[in-house]
Coordinates of N, CA and C in Angstrom, one line a residue:
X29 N 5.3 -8.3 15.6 CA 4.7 -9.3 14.7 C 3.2 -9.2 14.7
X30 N 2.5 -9.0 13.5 CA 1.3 -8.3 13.6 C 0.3 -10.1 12.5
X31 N 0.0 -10.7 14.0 CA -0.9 -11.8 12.3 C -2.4 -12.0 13.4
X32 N -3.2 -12.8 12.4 CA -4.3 -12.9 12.5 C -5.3 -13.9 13.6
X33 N -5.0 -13.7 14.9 CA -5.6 -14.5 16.0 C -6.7 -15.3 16.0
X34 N -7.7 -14.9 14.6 CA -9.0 -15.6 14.6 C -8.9 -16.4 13.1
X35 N -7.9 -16.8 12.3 CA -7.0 -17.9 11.5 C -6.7 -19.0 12.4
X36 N -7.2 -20.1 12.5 CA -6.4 -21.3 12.8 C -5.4 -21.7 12.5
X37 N -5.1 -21.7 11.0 CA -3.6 -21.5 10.9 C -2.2 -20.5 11.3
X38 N -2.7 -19.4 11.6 CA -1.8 -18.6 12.0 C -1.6 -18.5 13.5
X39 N -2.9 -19.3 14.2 CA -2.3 -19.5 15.3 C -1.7 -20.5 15.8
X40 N -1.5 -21.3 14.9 CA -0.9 -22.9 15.1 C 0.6 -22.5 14.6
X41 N 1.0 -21.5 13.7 CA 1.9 -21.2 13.2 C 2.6 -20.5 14.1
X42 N 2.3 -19.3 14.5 CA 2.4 -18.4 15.7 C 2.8 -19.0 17.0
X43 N 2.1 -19.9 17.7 CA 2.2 -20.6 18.6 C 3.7 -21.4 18.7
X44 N 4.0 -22.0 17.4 CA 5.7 -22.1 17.4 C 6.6 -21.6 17.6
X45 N 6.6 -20.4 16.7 CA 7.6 -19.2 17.1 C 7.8 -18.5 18.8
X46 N 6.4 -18.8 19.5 CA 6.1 -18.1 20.2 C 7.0 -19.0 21.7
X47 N 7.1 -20.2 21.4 CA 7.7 -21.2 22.0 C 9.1 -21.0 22.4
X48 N 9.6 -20.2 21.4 CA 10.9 -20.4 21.3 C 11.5 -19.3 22.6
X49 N 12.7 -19.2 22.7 CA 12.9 -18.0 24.1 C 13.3 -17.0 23.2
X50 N 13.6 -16.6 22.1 CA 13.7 -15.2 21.6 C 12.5 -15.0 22.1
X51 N 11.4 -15.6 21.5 CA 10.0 -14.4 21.0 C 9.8 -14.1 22.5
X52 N 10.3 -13.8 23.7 CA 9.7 -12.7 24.1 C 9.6 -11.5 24.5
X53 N 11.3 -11.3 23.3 CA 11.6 -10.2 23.0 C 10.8 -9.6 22.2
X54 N 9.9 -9.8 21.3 CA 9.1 -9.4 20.3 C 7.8 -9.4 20.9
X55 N 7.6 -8.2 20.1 CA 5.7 -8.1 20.5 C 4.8 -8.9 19.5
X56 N 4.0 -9.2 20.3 CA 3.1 -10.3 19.2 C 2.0 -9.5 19.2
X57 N 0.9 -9.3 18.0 CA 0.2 -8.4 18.2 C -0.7 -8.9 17.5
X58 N -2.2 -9.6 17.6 CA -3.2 -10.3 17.7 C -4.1 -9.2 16.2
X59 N -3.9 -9.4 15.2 CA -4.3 -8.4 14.3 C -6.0 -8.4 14.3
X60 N -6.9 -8.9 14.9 CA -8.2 -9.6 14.9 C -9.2 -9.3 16.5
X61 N -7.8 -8.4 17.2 CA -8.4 -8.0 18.4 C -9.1 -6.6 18.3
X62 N -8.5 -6.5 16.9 CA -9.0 -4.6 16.6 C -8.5 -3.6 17.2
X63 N -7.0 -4.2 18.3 CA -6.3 -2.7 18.5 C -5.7 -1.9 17.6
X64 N -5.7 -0.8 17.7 CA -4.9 0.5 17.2 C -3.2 0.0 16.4
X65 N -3.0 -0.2 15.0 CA -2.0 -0.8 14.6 C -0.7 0.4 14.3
X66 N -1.8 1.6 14.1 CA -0.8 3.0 13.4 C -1.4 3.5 12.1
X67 N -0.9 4.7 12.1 CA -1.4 5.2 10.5 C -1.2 4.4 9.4
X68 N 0.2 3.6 9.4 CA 0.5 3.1 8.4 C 0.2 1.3 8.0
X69 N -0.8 1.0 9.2 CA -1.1 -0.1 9.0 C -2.3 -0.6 8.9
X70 N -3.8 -0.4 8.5 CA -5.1 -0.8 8.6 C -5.0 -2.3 9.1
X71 N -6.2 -2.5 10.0 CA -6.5 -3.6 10.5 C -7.0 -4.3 8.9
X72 N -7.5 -3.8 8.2 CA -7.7 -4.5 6.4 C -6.9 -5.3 6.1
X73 N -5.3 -4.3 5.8 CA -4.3 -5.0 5.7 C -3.9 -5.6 6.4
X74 N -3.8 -5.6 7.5 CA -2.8 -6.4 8.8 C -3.8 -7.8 8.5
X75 N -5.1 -7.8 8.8 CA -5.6 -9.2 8.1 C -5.8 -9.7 7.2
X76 N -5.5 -9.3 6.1 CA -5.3 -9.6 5.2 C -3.4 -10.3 4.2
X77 N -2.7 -9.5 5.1 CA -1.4 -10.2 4.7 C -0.8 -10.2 6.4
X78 N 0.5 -10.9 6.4 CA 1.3 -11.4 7.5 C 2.2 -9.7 7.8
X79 N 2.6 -9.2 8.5 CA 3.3 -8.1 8.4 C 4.2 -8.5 10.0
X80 N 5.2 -7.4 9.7 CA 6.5 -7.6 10.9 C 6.6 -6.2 11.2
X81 N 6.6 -5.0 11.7 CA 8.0 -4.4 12.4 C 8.8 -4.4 13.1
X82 N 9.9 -3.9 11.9 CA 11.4 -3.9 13.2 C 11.5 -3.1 13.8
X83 N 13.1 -3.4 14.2 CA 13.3 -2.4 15.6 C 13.3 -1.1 15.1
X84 N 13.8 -0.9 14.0 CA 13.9 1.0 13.3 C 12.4 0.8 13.0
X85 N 11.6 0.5 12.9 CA 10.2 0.6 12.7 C 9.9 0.8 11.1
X86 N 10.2 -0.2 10.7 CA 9.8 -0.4 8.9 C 9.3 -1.5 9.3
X87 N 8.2 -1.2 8.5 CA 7.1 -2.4 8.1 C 7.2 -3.4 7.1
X88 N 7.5 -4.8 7.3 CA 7.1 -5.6 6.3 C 6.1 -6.3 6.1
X89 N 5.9 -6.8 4.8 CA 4.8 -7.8 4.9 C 4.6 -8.8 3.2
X90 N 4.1 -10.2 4.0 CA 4.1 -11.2 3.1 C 5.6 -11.8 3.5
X91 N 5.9 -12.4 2.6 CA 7.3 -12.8 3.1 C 7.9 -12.3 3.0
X92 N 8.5 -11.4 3.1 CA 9.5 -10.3 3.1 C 9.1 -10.1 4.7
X93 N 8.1 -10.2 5.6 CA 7.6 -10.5 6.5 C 8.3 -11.6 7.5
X94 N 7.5 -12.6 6.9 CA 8.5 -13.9 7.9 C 10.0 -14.0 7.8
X95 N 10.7 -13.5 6.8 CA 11.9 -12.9 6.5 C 12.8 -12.4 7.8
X96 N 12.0 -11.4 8.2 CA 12.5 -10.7 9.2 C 11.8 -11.4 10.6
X97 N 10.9 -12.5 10.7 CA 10.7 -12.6 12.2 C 11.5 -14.3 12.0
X98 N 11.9 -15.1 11.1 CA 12.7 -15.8 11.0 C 14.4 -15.4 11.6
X99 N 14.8 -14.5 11.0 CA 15.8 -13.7 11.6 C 16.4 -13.2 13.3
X100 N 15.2 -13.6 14.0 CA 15.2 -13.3 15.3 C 15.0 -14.6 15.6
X101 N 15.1 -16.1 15.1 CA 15.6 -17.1 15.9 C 16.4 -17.7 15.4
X102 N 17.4 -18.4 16.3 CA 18.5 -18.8 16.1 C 18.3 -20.2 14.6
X103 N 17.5 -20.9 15.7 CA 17.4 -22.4 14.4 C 16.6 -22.1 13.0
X104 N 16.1 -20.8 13.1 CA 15.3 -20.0 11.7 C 16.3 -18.9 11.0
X105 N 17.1 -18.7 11.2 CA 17.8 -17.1 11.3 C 18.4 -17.8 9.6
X106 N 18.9 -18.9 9.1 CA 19.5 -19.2 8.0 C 18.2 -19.4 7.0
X107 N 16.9 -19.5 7.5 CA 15.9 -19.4 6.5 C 15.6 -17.3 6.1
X108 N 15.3 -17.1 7.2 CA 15.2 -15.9 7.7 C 16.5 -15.0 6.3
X109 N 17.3 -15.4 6.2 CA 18.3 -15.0 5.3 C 18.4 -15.7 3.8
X110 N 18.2 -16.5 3.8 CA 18.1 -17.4 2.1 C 16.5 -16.9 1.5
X111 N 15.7 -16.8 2.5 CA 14.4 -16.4 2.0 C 14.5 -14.8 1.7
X112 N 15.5 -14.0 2.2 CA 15.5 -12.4 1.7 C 16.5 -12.1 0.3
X113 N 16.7 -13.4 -0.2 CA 18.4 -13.3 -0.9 C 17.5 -13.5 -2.5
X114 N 17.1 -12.6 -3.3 CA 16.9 -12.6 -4.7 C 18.0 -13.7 -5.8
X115 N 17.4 -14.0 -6.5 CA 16.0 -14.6 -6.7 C 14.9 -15.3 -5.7
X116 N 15.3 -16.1 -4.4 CA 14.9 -16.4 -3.4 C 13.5 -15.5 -3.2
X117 N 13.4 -14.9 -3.3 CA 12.3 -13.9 -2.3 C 11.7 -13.5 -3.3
X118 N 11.9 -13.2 -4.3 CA 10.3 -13.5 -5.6 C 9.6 -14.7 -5.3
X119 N 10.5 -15.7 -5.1 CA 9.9 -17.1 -5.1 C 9.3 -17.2 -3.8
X120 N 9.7 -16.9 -2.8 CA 8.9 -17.2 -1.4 C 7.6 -16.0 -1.4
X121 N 7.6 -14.8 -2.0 CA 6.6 -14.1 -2.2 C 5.8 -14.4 -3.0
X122 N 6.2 -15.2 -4.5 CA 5.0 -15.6 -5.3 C 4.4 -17.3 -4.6
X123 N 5.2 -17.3 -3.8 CA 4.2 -18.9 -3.1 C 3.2 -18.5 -2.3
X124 N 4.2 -17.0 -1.6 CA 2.9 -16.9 -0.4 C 1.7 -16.0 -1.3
X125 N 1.7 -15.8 -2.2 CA 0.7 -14.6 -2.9 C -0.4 -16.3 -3.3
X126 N 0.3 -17.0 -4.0 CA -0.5 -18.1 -4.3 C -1.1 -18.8 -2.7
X127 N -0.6 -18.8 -2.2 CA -0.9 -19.5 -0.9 C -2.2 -18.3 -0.3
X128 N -2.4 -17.4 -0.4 CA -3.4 -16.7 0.5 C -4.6 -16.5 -0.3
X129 N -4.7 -16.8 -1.9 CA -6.6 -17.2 -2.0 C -7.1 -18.9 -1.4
X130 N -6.4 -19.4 -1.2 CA -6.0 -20.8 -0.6 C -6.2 -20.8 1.0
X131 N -5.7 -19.7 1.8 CA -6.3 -19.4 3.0 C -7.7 -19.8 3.6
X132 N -8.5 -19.0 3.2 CA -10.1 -19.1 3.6 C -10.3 -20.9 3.6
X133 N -10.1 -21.6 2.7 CA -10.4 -22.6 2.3 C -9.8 -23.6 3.5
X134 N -8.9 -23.0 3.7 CA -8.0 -24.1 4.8 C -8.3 -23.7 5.9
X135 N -8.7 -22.7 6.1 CA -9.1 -22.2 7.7 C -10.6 -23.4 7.9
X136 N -10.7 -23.1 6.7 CA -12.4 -24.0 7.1 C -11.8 -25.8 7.0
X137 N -11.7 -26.1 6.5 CA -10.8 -27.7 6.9 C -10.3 -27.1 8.3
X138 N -8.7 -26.9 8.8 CA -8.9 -26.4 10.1 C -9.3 -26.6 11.1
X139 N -10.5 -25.9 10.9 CA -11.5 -25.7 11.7 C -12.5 -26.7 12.1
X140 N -12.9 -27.3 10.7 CA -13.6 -28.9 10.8 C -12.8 -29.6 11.5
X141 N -11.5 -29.7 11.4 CA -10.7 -30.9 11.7 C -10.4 -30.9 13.4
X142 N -10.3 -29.6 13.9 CA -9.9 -29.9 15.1 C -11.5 -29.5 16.0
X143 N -12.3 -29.5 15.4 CA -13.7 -29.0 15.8 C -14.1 -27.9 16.5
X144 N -13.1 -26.5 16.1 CA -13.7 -25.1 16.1 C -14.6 -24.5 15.3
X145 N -15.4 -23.9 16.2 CA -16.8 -23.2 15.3 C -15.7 -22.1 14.3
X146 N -16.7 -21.9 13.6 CA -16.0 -20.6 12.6 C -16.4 -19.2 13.3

């Protein structure tokens, strides 16, 4: 699970999943620390959209993304599946495409709100 550790939102997001006892089967992977992601992933894109790989090592991303790390918990696993199921997954992909020029803006509320510097 590859998201963005210096988002306030994605770490408030993250931090749930992270709670659960699956996730520590899964690697969580801080996209904002600037380690090494692979040829097939730029730290550009890895901060710029949400991305997953699985165990065969295909890459998702955006919601086709949370798709698959929904999938790996039990009380998520029926979202995890309705969210991959077409028409379904245009729709959860054109929310989140609308939802991420909306990003920046909420990081900064956020940030005001719980009183972290930017």
């Amino acid at each position: 699970v590859y998201f963005d550790g210096s988002c306030p939102l994605c770490r408030r997001e993250i931090a749930i999943y992270r709670r659960l006892p699956q996730a520590a089967a899964l690697a969580w992977v801080d996209v904002s620390a600037g380690e090494n992601l692979g040829a097939e992933l730029s730290c550009q894109a890895a901060m710029a959209r949400f991305h997953v790989r699985d165990a065969q090592g295909r890459l998702f991303s955006g919601a086709a993304a949370f798709s698959q790390m929904w999938r790996q918990f039990p009380g998520w696993r029926w979202l995890g599946y309705v969210s991959a199921w077409p028409p379904l997954s245009w729709l959860f992909e054109g929310a989140y495409r609308l939802f991420l020029p909306l990003r920046p803006a909420l990081q900064r509320q956020v940030r005001r709100w719980s009183g972290e510097s930017p």
